[in-house]
Coordinates of C-alpha atoms and ligand atoms in Angstrom, one line a residue:
M30 CA -30.1 -77.2 167.4
R31 CA -32.0 -77.6 170.8
R32 CA -32.6 -81.4 170.3
K33 CA -29.0 -81.8 168.8
I34 CA -27.6 -80.2 171.9
L35 CA -29.8 -82.2 174.1
I36 CA -29.0 -85.6 172.5
S37 CA -25.0 -84.8 172.6
V38 CA -25.4 -84.0 176.2
I39 CA -27.4 -87.3 176.8
V40 CA -25.1 -89.2 175.0
T41 CA -21.8 -87.6 176.8
V42 CA -23.5 -88.2 180.1
L43 CA -24.4 -91.9 179.3
F44 CA -21.1 -92.8 178.2
A45 CA -19.3 -91.1 181.0
L46 CA -22.0 -93.2 183.3
I47 CA -21.0 -96.2 181.6
I48 CA -17.1 -95.8 181.7
I49 CA -17.2 -94.8 184.9
T50 CA -19.2 -97.5 186.6
A51 CA -17.5 -100.1 184.4
S52 CA -14.2 -99.3 185.6
F53 CA -15.5 -98.8 189.3
V54 CA -17.1 -102.4 189.0
L55 CA -13.9 -103.9 187.3
L56 CA -11.7 -102.5 190.1
S57 CA -13.9 -103.4 192.8
N58 CA -14.3 -107.0 191.1
F59 CA -10.7 -107.2 190.8
Q60 CA -10.0 -106.0 194.7
N61 CA -12.6 -108.3 195.7
I62 CA -11.5 -111.5 194.1
R63 CA -8.1 -110.7 195.6
E64 CA -9.4 -110.3 198.9
A65 CA -11.5 -113.8 198.6
K66 CA -8.2 -114.9 197.4
D67 CA -6.5 -114.1 200.6
E68 CA -9.3 -115.0 202.7
L69 CA -9.6 -118.6 201.1
K70 CA -5.7 -118.8 201.6
N71 CA -5.9 -117.8 205.4
I72 CA -8.6 -120.6 205.6
N73 CA -6.3 -123.1 203.9
L74 CA -3.5 -122.1 206.3
I75 CA -6.0 -122.6 209.4
I76 CA -7.2 -125.9 207.9
S77 CA -3.5 -126.9 207.4
K78 CA -2.9 -126.4 211.6
F79 CA -5.5 -129.2 212.1
D80 CA -4.4 -132.6 211.9
D81 CA -7.9 -134.0 212.0
I82 CA -10.4 -132.1 209.8
N83 CA -14.3 -132.8 210.7
K84 CA -16.1 -132.6 207.5
E85 CA -19.1 -131.4 209.0
G86 CA -17.8 -128.4 210.6
L87 CA -16.2 -127.0 206.8
N88 CA -19.7 -126.6 205.8
D89 CA -20.2 -123.7 208.0
I90 CA -17.2 -121.9 206.7
K91 CA -18.2 -118.9 204.7
V92 CA -16.2 -115.9 203.1
K93 CA -18.0 -112.8 202.5
D94 CA -21.1 -114.8 203.8
I95 CA -20.4 -117.2 201.0
P96 CA -20.2 -120.5 202.0
V97 CA -16.8 -122.0 200.9
R98 CA -16.6 -125.5 198.9
F99 CA -13.6 -127.5 199.9
T100 CA -12.0 -130.3 198.0
F101 CA -9.3 -132.5 199.3
I102 CA -7.0 -133.9 196.5
D103 CA -3.9 -136.4 196.6
K104 CA -0.7 -135.8 195.3
N105 CA -1.7 -137.4 192.1
G106 CA -4.6 -135.2 191.6
N107 CA -7.2 -138.1 192.4
V108 CA -10.5 -136.1 194.4
L109 CA -10.7 -137.6 198.0
Y110 CA -13.4 -135.6 199.2
D111 CA -15.4 -132.5 198.0
T112 CA -17.8 -130.9 200.1
E113 CA -20.1 -130.1 197.1
V114 CA -19.7 -132.8 194.3
D115 CA -18.7 -136.7 194.7
N116 CA -17.1 -138.8 192.5
L117 CA -14.7 -136.0 190.5
D118 CA -12.3 -136.5 187.8
N119 CA -8.6 -136.4 188.5
H120 CA -7.7 -132.5 189.1
S121 CA -3.7 -132.8 188.4
D122 CA -4.3 -130.6 185.4
R123 CA -6.0 -127.9 187.2
K124 CA -3.8 -125.0 187.4
E125 CA -4.0 -124.2 191.1
I126 CA -3.2 -128.2 191.9
K127 CA -0.3 -127.8 189.4
D128 CA 1.0 -124.1 191.5
V129 CA 0.6 -126.3 194.7
L130 CA 2.7 -129.1 193.6
E131 CA 5.1 -126.9 192.3
N132 CA 5.3 -124.3 195.1
E133 CA 3.1 -125.3 198.0
E134 CA 0.6 -123.1 197.0
G135 CA -1.6 -122.1 194.5
S136 CA -4.7 -120.2 193.0
A137 CA -7.1 -119.3 190.2
V138 CA -10.0 -117.7 188.8
R139 CA -11.5 -119.8 186.1
Y140 CA -14.6 -121.5 185.1
S141 CA -15.7 -124.6 186.8
Q142 CA -17.1 -127.4 184.7
T143 CA -18.0 -129.3 187.4
L144 CA -20.5 -126.3 188.7
N145 CA -21.0 -124.4 185.5
T146 CA -19.9 -121.1 187.2
D147 CA -16.2 -118.8 187.2
L148 CA -14.6 -120.1 191.0
I149 CA -11.9 -118.4 192.9
Y150 CA -9.4 -121.2 193.7
S151 CA -6.7 -121.2 196.1
A152 CA -5.0 -124.8 197.1
K153 CA -2.5 -125.5 199.7
K154 CA -0.4 -128.6 200.8
L155 CA -1.7 -130.1 204.1
N156 CA 1.0 -132.8 204.0
D157 CA 2.9 -134.7 201.4
D158 CA -0.2 -136.2 200.2
I159 CA -3.1 -134.4 200.7
I160 CA -3.8 -131.3 199.1
V161 CA -6.7 -128.8 200.1
R162 CA -8.5 -126.5 197.6
S163 CA -11.2 -123.9 198.7
S164 CA -13.4 -122.0 196.6
I165 CA -16.3 -119.7 196.4
P166 CA -18.0 -118.6 192.8
V167 CA -16.9 -115.3 191.4
N168 CA -20.5 -113.8 190.9
M169 CA -21.2 -114.1 194.4
I170 CA -18.5 -111.7 195.4
E171 CA -19.0 -109.5 192.5
V172 CA -20.2 -106.0 192.9
F173 CA -22.9 -106.1 189.9
Q174 CA -24.9 -108.5 191.4
K175 CA -28.0 -109.3 189.0
E176 CA -30.7 -108.2 191.7
N177 CA -28.8 -105.0 191.9
Y178 CA -29.6 -104.1 188.2
K179 CA -32.8 -102.4 188.9
Y180 CA -31.3 -100.0 191.4
Y181 CA -28.7 -99.5 189.0
L182 CA -31.3 -98.7 186.3
A183 CA -33.2 -96.3 188.8
I184 CA -29.9 -94.6 189.3
I185 CA -29.3 -94.3 185.6
I186 CA -32.8 -92.8 184.8
V187 CA -32.4 -90.5 187.7
V188 CA -29.3 -89.0 186.8
M189 CA -30.7 -89.0 183.1
I190 CA -33.7 -87.1 184.2
I191 CA -31.4 -84.4 186.1
T192 CA -29.2 -84.3 183.2
M193 CA -31.8 -83.4 180.7
V194 CA -33.3 -80.7 183.2
L195 CA -29.9 -79.1 183.7
S196 CA -29.1 -79.4 179.6
L197 CA -32.6 -77.8 179.2
N198 CA -31.5 -75.2 181.0
L199 CA -28.3 -74.6 179.6
I200 CA -29.6 -74.9 176.2
K201 CA -31.9 -72.2 177.1
M202 CA -29.3 -70.4 178.0
I203 CA -27.5 -70.6 175.1
I204 CA -30.4 -71.0 172.5
D205 CA -32.6 -68.1 173.8
P206 CA -29.7 -65.3 172.7
V207 CA -29.4 -67.0 169.5
K208 CA -33.0 -67.2 169.0
K209 CA -33.3 -63.3 169.6
L210 CA -30.6 -62.6 167.4
E211 CA -32.0 -64.8 164.5
N212 CA -35.2 -63.3 164.8
V213 CA -33.8 -59.8 164.9
T214 CA -31.5 -60.9 161.8
G215 CA -34.4 -62.0 160.1
K216 CA -36.6 -58.8 160.6
M217 CA -33.3 -56.8 159.2
V218 CA -33.5 -59.2 156.0
N219 CA -36.9 -58.0 155.8
G220 CA -35.9 -54.3 155.6
D221 CA -36.4 -53.4 159.2
H222 CA -33.0 -51.9 159.9
R223 CA -33.6 -50.0 163.2
I224 CA -34.2 -53.2 165.1
R225 CA -31.5 -54.0 167.5
V226 CA -30.6 -57.2 169.5
K227 CA -31.0 -57.2 173.3
I228 CA -28.7 -59.3 175.1
N229 CA -27.5 -58.0 178.4
S230 CA -25.0 -60.8 179.5
N231 CA -21.2 -60.1 179.5
D232 CA -20.4 -63.6 178.2
E233 CA -19.6 -64.4 174.6
L234 CA -22.9 -63.9 173.6
G235 CA -23.5 -60.5 174.9
I236 CA -20.4 -59.5 173.1
L237 CA -21.6 -61.2 169.9
G238 CA -24.8 -59.4 170.4
K239 CA -23.0 -55.9 170.8
N240 CA -21.0 -56.8 167.7
F241 CA -24.1 -57.3 165.8
N242 CA -25.5 -54.3 166.9
D243 CA -22.5 -52.2 165.7
I244 CA -22.3 -53.9 162.5
A245 CA -26.4 -52.8 162.1
D246 CA -25.6 -49.5 163.1
Q247 CA -22.6 -49.0 160.7
L248 CA -24.8 -50.8 157.9
Q249 CA -27.6 -48.1 158.8
I250 CA -25.3 -45.4 158.4
K251 CA -23.9 -47.0 154.7
I252 CA -27.7 -47.5 153.9
N253 CA -28.9 -43.7 155.0
E254 CA -25.7 -42.4 153.0
V255 CA -26.7 -44.3 149.8
V256 CA -30.0 -43.8 150.2
E257 CA -29.3 -39.6 150.8
K258 CA -27.4 -40.0 147.3
Q259 CA -30.0 -41.7 145.7
T260 CA -32.5 -39.3 146.7
R261 CA -30.3 -36.5 145.9
I262 CA -29.5 -37.9 142.5
E263 CA -33.2 -38.8 141.8
S264 CA -34.5 -35.7 142.9
I265 CA -31.7 -33.6 140.5
L266 CA -32.9 -36.2 137.7
R267 CA -36.6 -35.2 138.5
S268 CA -36.2 -31.8 138.4
M269 CA -34.0 -31.4 135.6
E270 CA -35.6 -29.4 132.6
S271 CA -33.5 -31.7 130.4
G272 CA -34.0 -35.4 129.6
V273 CA -31.8 -38.1 131.1
I274 CA -31.8 -41.8 130.1
A275 CA -29.1 -44.4 130.9
V276 CA -29.4 -47.8 129.2
D277 CA -27.0 -50.6 129.8
N278 CA -24.6 -52.2 127.1
N279 CA -28.3 -54.1 126.0
D280 CA -30.0 -50.9 125.9
I281 CA -32.0 -52.1 128.6
V282 CA -33.3 -48.7 130.5
I283 CA -31.7 -48.4 133.9
A284 CA -32.6 -44.8 134.7
I285 CA -35.0 -42.4 133.3
N286 CA -36.4 -39.0 134.4
P287 CA -39.9 -37.7 134.0
Y288 CA -38.7 -35.4 131.7
S289 CA -37.9 -37.9 129.3
E290 CA -40.9 -39.9 130.0
K291 CA -42.9 -36.6 129.2
V292 CA -40.9 -35.9 125.7
F293 CA -41.6 -39.5 124.7
G294 CA -45.1 -40.1 125.7
I295 CA -44.1 -42.8 128.2
K296 CA -46.6 -43.4 131.3
K297 CA -45.3 -46.4 132.9
N298 CA -41.9 -47.0 134.7
I299 CA -39.8 -48.7 131.8
I300 CA -36.8 -49.3 134.3
G301 CA -35.4 -53.0 133.3
E302 CA -37.1 -53.0 129.4
P303 CA -35.6 -52.4 126.0
L304 CA -35.6 -48.4 125.4
V305 CA -36.4 -49.2 121.5
D306 CA -40.0 -50.9 122.8
Y307 CA -40.9 -47.7 124.0
I308 CA -39.1 -45.1 121.9
T309 CA -40.3 -46.3 118.2
D310 CA -38.9 -42.8 116.5
Y311 CA -36.5 -44.4 113.7
D312 CA -34.1 -41.4 113.9
I313 CA -33.4 -41.8 117.7
N314 CA -33.2 -45.7 117.5
K315 CA -30.8 -45.2 114.6
F316 CA -28.7 -42.5 116.6
L317 CA -28.5 -44.8 119.5
T318 CA -26.5 -47.2 117.4
E319 CA -24.6 -45.0 115.3
E320 CA -21.1 -43.3 116.1
E321 CA -22.4 -39.6 116.1
M322 CA -22.5 -38.3 119.6
D323 CA -25.1 -35.7 119.3
K324 CA -27.8 -34.8 116.8
E325 CA -30.9 -32.9 116.2
I326 CA -34.0 -34.9 115.7
K327 CA -37.8 -34.0 115.1
I328 CA -40.4 -36.4 116.5
L329 CA -43.9 -36.4 115.8
Y330 CA -44.9 -38.7 118.9
P331 CA -46.4 -37.6 121.2
I332 CA -46.3 -33.9 120.0
E333 CA -44.3 -32.6 117.5
R334 CA -41.0 -31.5 118.7
N335 CA -37.6 -30.8 118.2
L336 CA -35.0 -32.2 120.3
K337 CA -31.2 -32.0 120.7
I338 CA -30.1 -35.3 121.9
K339 CA -26.5 -36.3 123.0
K340 CA -25.1 -39.6 124.4
A341 CA -22.1 -40.5 126.4
N342 CA -20.8 -43.6 127.2
I343 CA -20.7 -44.8 131.0
I344 CA -17.3 -46.1 132.0
N345 CA -17.0 -47.7 135.3
G346 CA -13.1 -47.7 135.9
I347 CA -12.0 -49.1 132.3
E348 CA -15.3 -50.7 131.4
K349 CA -18.1 -49.4 129.5
I350 CA -21.3 -50.4 131.2
G351 CA -23.7 -48.3 129.1
K352 CA -24.8 -45.1 127.6
V353 CA -26.4 -42.1 129.0
I354 CA -28.6 -40.1 126.8
T355 CA -29.5 -36.3 127.3
I356 CA -32.4 -34.7 125.6
Q357 CA -32.9 -31.2 125.2
D358 CA -36.2 -29.7 123.7
I359 CA -35.5 -27.0 121.5
T360 CA -38.7 -26.4 119.9
D361 CA -39.0 -22.8 121.4
L362 CA -35.3 -22.2 120.2
K363 CA -36.2 -23.2 116.7
K364 CA -39.3 -21.4 116.6
L365 CA -37.5 -18.1 117.9
E366 CA -35.0 -18.9 115.1
L367 CA -37.9 -19.0 112.6
M368 CA -39.6 -16.3 113.9
R369 CA -36.2 -13.9 113.6
T370 CA -35.8 -14.9 110.1
Q371 CA -39.3 -14.1 109.5
F372 CA -39.0 -11.1 111.5
V373 CA -36.4 -9.7 109.3
A374 CA -38.2 -10.6 106.3
N375 CA -41.2 -8.9 107.3
V376 CA -39.4 -5.9 108.4
S377 CA -37.7 -5.9 105.1
H378 CA -40.9 -6.4 103.3
E379 CA -42.8 -3.5 105.7
L380 CA -40.1 -1.3 104.8
K381 CA -39.8 -1.8 101.2
T382 CA -43.4 -0.8 100.7
P383 CA -43.5 2.8 101.6
L384 CA -39.9 2.9 100.3
T385 CA -41.2 1.7 96.5
S386 CA -44.3 3.8 97.0
I387 CA -42.0 7.1 98.0
K388 CA -39.2 6.2 95.4
G389 CA -42.1 5.8 92.7
F390 CA -43.9 8.7 93.2
A391 CA -40.8 11.1 93.3
E392 CA -39.4 10.1 90.3
T393 CA -42.8 10.5 88.5
L394 CA -42.8 14.3 90.2
R395 CA -39.9 15.1 87.7
Y396 CA -42.3 14.8 84.7
V397 CA -45.6 15.9 86.5
Q398 CA -46.2 19.7 85.4
D399 CA -49.8 19.8 87.0
E400 CA -49.7 21.7 90.1
E401 CA -52.7 19.8 92.0
T402 CA -51.3 16.3 90.8
R403 CA -48.0 17.1 92.2
G404 CA -49.5 18.7 95.4
K405 CA -51.2 15.1 95.5
F406 CA -48.1 13.2 94.8
L407 CA -46.2 15.5 97.6
D408 CA -48.8 14.3 99.9
I409 CA -48.8 10.6 99.3
I410 CA -44.9 10.9 99.5
D411 CA -45.4 12.7 102.9
K412 CA -47.9 10.1 104.3
E413 CA -45.4 7.4 103.0
S414 CA -42.4 9.0 104.8
E415 CA -44.1 9.4 107.9
R416 CA -45.4 5.4 107.9
L417 CA -42.1 4.8 107.3
S418 CA -40.6 7.0 110.4
R419 CA -43.5 5.2 112.6
L420 CA -42.2 1.9 111.5
I421 CA -38.6 2.6 112.1
N422 CA -39.6 4.0 115.3
D423 CA -41.6 1.1 116.4
I424 CA -39.2 -1.4 115.3
L425 CA -36.6 0.4 117.6
V426 CA -38.9 0.4 120.5
L427 CA -39.5 -3.4 120.3
A428 CA -35.8 -4.0 119.2
N429 CA -35.1 -1.7 122.7
I430 CA -37.4 -3.6 125.0
E431 CA -36.5 -7.1 123.5
S432 CA -32.7 -6.4 124.1
N433 CA -33.6 -6.5 127.7
V434 CA -31.6 -3.2 128.3
A435 CA -31.3 -2.4 132.0
F436 CA -34.7 -0.6 132.3
Q437 CA -35.6 2.2 134.8
R438 CA -37.2 0.8 138.4
D439 CA -39.3 3.7 139.1
E440 CA -42.0 3.7 141.7
F441 CA -45.0 5.6 140.4
L442 CA -48.4 6.1 140.2
P443 CA -50.1 4.7 137.2
G444 CA -52.6 7.4 137.2
V445 CA -50.2 10.3 136.7
V446 CA -49.0 8.6 133.4
I447 CA -52.3 7.7 132.5
E448 CA -53.3 11.1 132.6
D449 CA -50.3 12.2 130.4
V450 CA -51.3 9.9 127.7
I451 CA -55.1 11.1 127.8
N452 CA -53.8 14.5 127.6
M453 CA -51.7 13.7 124.4
V454 CA -54.4 11.5 122.7
K455 CA -57.5 14.0 123.7
K456 CA -57.1 16.2 120.9
I457 CA -57.4 13.0 118.3
A458 CA -60.2 11.8 120.0
Y459 CA -62.0 15.2 120.2
N460 CA -61.7 15.5 116.6
K461 CA -63.0 12.0 115.7
G462 CA -65.8 12.7 118.2
I463 CA -65.1 10.1 120.6
V464 CA -65.6 10.7 124.3
L465 CA -62.5 9.5 126.5
E466 CA -63.7 8.6 130.0
Y467 CA -61.1 8.1 132.7
N468 CA -61.7 6.4 135.9
D469 CA -59.1 6.1 138.7
D470 CA -59.7 4.3 142.0
N471 CA -56.1 3.3 142.4
Q472 CA -53.9 4.6 145.1
E473 CA -50.9 1.8 144.7
L474 CA -47.5 2.4 143.5
I475 CA -46.3 -0.1 140.7
V476 CA -42.6 -0.5 139.9
G477 CA -40.9 -0.3 136.7
D478 CA -39.9 1.9 133.8
A479 CA -42.6 4.9 133.8
D480 CA -41.9 5.8 130.4
R481 CA -42.5 2.0 129.1
F482 CA -45.9 2.4 130.9
F483 CA -46.5 5.6 129.3
Q484 CA -46.0 3.9 125.9
L485 CA -48.3 0.5 126.9
V486 CA -51.1 3.3 128.0
L487 CA -50.4 5.2 124.8
N488 CA -50.6 2.4 122.4
L489 CA -53.8 0.8 123.9
V490 CA -55.5 4.1 123.7
E491 CA -54.2 5.0 120.4
N492 CA -55.7 1.7 119.2
S493 CA -59.0 2.3 120.9
V494 CA -59.3 6.0 119.4
K495 CA -58.0 4.4 116.0
Y496 CA -60.4 1.2 115.8
S497 CA -63.4 3.2 117.0
E498 CA -65.8 5.0 114.7
K499 CA -67.3 8.7 115.2
N500 CA -69.1 9.5 118.3
S501 CA -67.9 6.5 120.2
Y502 CA -66.2 6.4 123.7
V503 CA -63.0 5.0 125.0
K504 CA -63.0 4.2 128.6
I505 CA -60.1 3.8 130.9
I506 CA -60.5 2.4 134.1
S507 CA -57.6 1.9 137.1
Y508 CA -58.1 0.2 140.1
S509 CA -56.5 -2.2 142.5
K510 CA -57.4 -5.5 143.8
N511 CA -56.0 -8.4 146.0
G512 CA -52.5 -7.3 145.6
Y513 CA -53.0 -6.3 142.0
Y514 CA -52.9 -3.0 139.8
Y515 CA -55.3 -3.8 137.0
L516 CA -56.3 -1.0 133.9
E517 CA -58.7 -1.5 131.7
V518 CA -59.0 0.2 128.4
S519 CA -62.4 -0.4 126.2
D520 CA -64.1 0.8 123.4
N521 CA -67.3 0.5 121.8
G522 CA -65.7 0.1 118.4
I523 CA -65.2 -2.2 115.4
G524 CA -64.0 -5.0 117.5
I525 CA -61.6 -7.7 116.6
P526 CA -62.7 -11.1 114.9
S527 CA -62.2 -14.0 117.4
E528 CA -59.9 -16.2 115.0
D529 CA -57.8 -13.0 115.3
L530 CA -57.8 -12.8 118.7
P531 CA -54.9 -15.3 119.8
R532 CA -52.4 -13.5 117.1
I533 CA -53.2 -9.7 117.6
F534 CA -50.1 -9.5 119.8
E535 CA -47.6 -10.9 117.1
R536 CA -45.2 -8.7 115.6
F537 CA -46.6 -6.9 112.5
Y538 CA -50.1 -8.8 112.8
R539 CA -52.7 -6.5 111.6
V540 CA -56.3 -7.8 111.7
D541 CA -57.2 -6.9 108.1
K542 CA -54.9 -5.0 106.0
S543 CA -58.0 -3.2 104.4
R544 CA -58.8 -1.5 107.4
K545 CA -56.4 0.8 106.3
K546 CA -55.7 2.6 109.6
G547 CA -51.9 3.0 108.8
G548 CA -50.7 0.7 111.7
T549 CA -47.6 -1.0 111.8
G550 CA -48.7 -4.3 113.3
L551 CA -46.5 -3.7 116.2
G552 CA -48.2 -1.2 118.9
L553 CA -49.6 -4.6 120.5
A554 CA -46.3 -6.3 120.3
I555 CA -44.8 -3.8 122.3
V556 CA -47.6 -3.7 124.6
K557 CA -47.0 -7.3 125.2
H558 CA -43.2 -6.8 126.0
I559 CA -43.9 -3.9 128.1
V560 CA -46.0 -5.7 130.3
K561 CA -43.4 -8.7 130.5
T562 CA -41.1 -6.3 132.1
F563 CA -43.5 -5.2 134.6
N564 CA -43.9 -9.0 135.3
G565 CA -47.5 -8.3 134.5
D566 CA -50.3 -10.1 132.2
I567 CA -52.5 -8.8 129.7
I568 CA -55.6 -10.0 128.4
V569 CA -58.2 -9.2 125.5
E570 CA -61.9 -9.5 125.2
S571 CA -63.3 -8.4 122.0
E572 CA -66.6 -9.0 120.0
L573 CA -66.4 -7.9 116.2
G574 CA -68.6 -5.0 115.7
K575 CA -69.1 -4.3 119.7
G576 CA -65.8 -3.0 121.0
T577 CA -62.7 -4.3 122.7
K578 CA -61.5 -4.3 125.9
F579 CA -57.8 -4.9 127.2
I580 CA -57.1 -6.0 130.8
V581 CA -53.4 -5.4 132.0
K582 CA -52.8 -6.9 135.4
I583 CA -49.4 -6.0 137.5
K584 CA -48.6 -6.9 141.2
Y585 CA -48.4 -3.4 142.8
I586 CA -45.6 -3.1 145.8
Ligands
ADP10 P1 -51.6 -1.7 114.4 O1 -50.3 -0.8 114.4 O2 -51.8 -2.0 112.9 O3 -52.4 -1.0 114.9 P2 -51.2 -3.3 117.0 O4 -50.5 -4.6 117.1 O5 -51.7 -2.4 117.9 O6 -51.2 -2.8 115.4 O7 -52.6 -3.9 116.6 C1 -52.8 -5.0 116.0 C2 -54.1 -5.6 115.5 O8 -55.2 -5.6 116.3 C3 -54.5 -4.3 114.5 O9 -53.9 -4.2 113.0 C4 -56.2 -4.0 115.0 O10 -56.7 -4.7 113.9 C5 -56.4 -4.9 116.0 N1 -56.8 -3.8 117.0 C6 -55.7 -3.4 118.1 N2 -56.5 -2.7 118.7 C7 -57.7 -2.8 118.5 C8 -59.0 -2.3 118.8 N3 -59.3 -1.4 120.5 N4 -60.1 -2.5 118.4 C9 -60.3 -3.2 117.3 N5 -59.2 -3.6 116.9 C10 -57.8 -3.6 117.3

């Protein structure tokens, strides 16, 4: 750019110089030749006034300091005398002589073969027989003398140097802001959108810089908007508890959220890659190509899961540009469904056993006459109906808790409720020879349904009494620590085998049905649910033959 401008300026200046100089030289030469002609004409006139001409004296006559050549010619063109050359040929064909013969006077500027140079001629009739012709060489009067070339060259060099200095200055003035713009645009291309141009002039470049900054500002606002939208969409996708995958028409991934990556065990960024390379499940790949828009699928990798998959077309205006697939993990839902059916089956089964027993003994009773046997049968019927009633009661309590019916939000001191439980259980414990120890260090109130808390403590304490042999102890400790209220119910009873520990909170789960303690298997399931309604947690520690400890942890107010 800089070189181009410099060359154009120099060429323009050089061209202008040549044109101006040429015109000046041409005009000056024209002027000089005319003046020389006039002077030669005057000299001819003066000579014509003399009768006798001193040939020696002619050598001293000069025009513009140039000695004049004189030629005397007769009317037939014969050269009578020439101040510079002897024996000249006939001159009747010379233009100036022809003019004189016609008009008394003549002039010409032409090449002289005699002197091998251009001459200015002026001729005049002296009398009827003789013509005087005066001449001087053209090159002697031309402005552009050979010996002056060096001065002209020097002037041109000086002018060119000045031109270059001024041009460089001008170029700097133009190029510097352009360079700044180029620099800034380059940085913007590389991602620095905050950079702006600093051009303070009020000329076109200043306006260009200002417009550029305005465009950059607008661009920045638009980029910010787009980035913000993008971030919002990304954070929504990231925090979604469902999977979202978008693919183009060739099933190349254009977006995928972390939930989908987790579900399908994808550990790298697969945007821009074919989805089928990373989800190899046959059912899913089939679903992608078939018409069906939603389906329940079971996958085995990375872990077994039940998924509900839906797909929808992504339409851009009128054109379909891909598909969006949403994935919902319904494994828990399926489990729950299974649990419900199992629960119904379990309930039916659990109710059926005492009922069958009651029915059987009642029918047989008709035919039993023996008082003692009748008494035994009636005892069994009584025990079984008791069990039936307990079962129904526990099922109702559980159903009530599970149905999420709004429960009381009492603020109460747990110790008060625990004391009620102890009062209720102490007789059975006493009968079994079990010592009930109670230690209460807690002063904090907890929030929740106090009746349910009563049920919770009762189930735990009853279990401890139930699953402990004679002459053992049941310890109840109540305390608070680091914002939490703790209730510990421990015993040195029969304990729970470690393989059963994870399942004891399940409904109808009994460790060993042969324990024959008459339990329903629902007590701990109820406890677990009640703890949940208090936003608390329960853990169990137990060793077979040594004892069991339940720890309930609830945040206090
Ligand atoms: P159940 O009505 O049979 O007592 P639970 O749900 O209350 O049902 O308890 C589940 C199982 O956990 C019981 O069958 C019992 O074997 C075991 N269990 C509960 N508490 C204790 C305990 N304190 N000591 C030993 N085993 C216990």
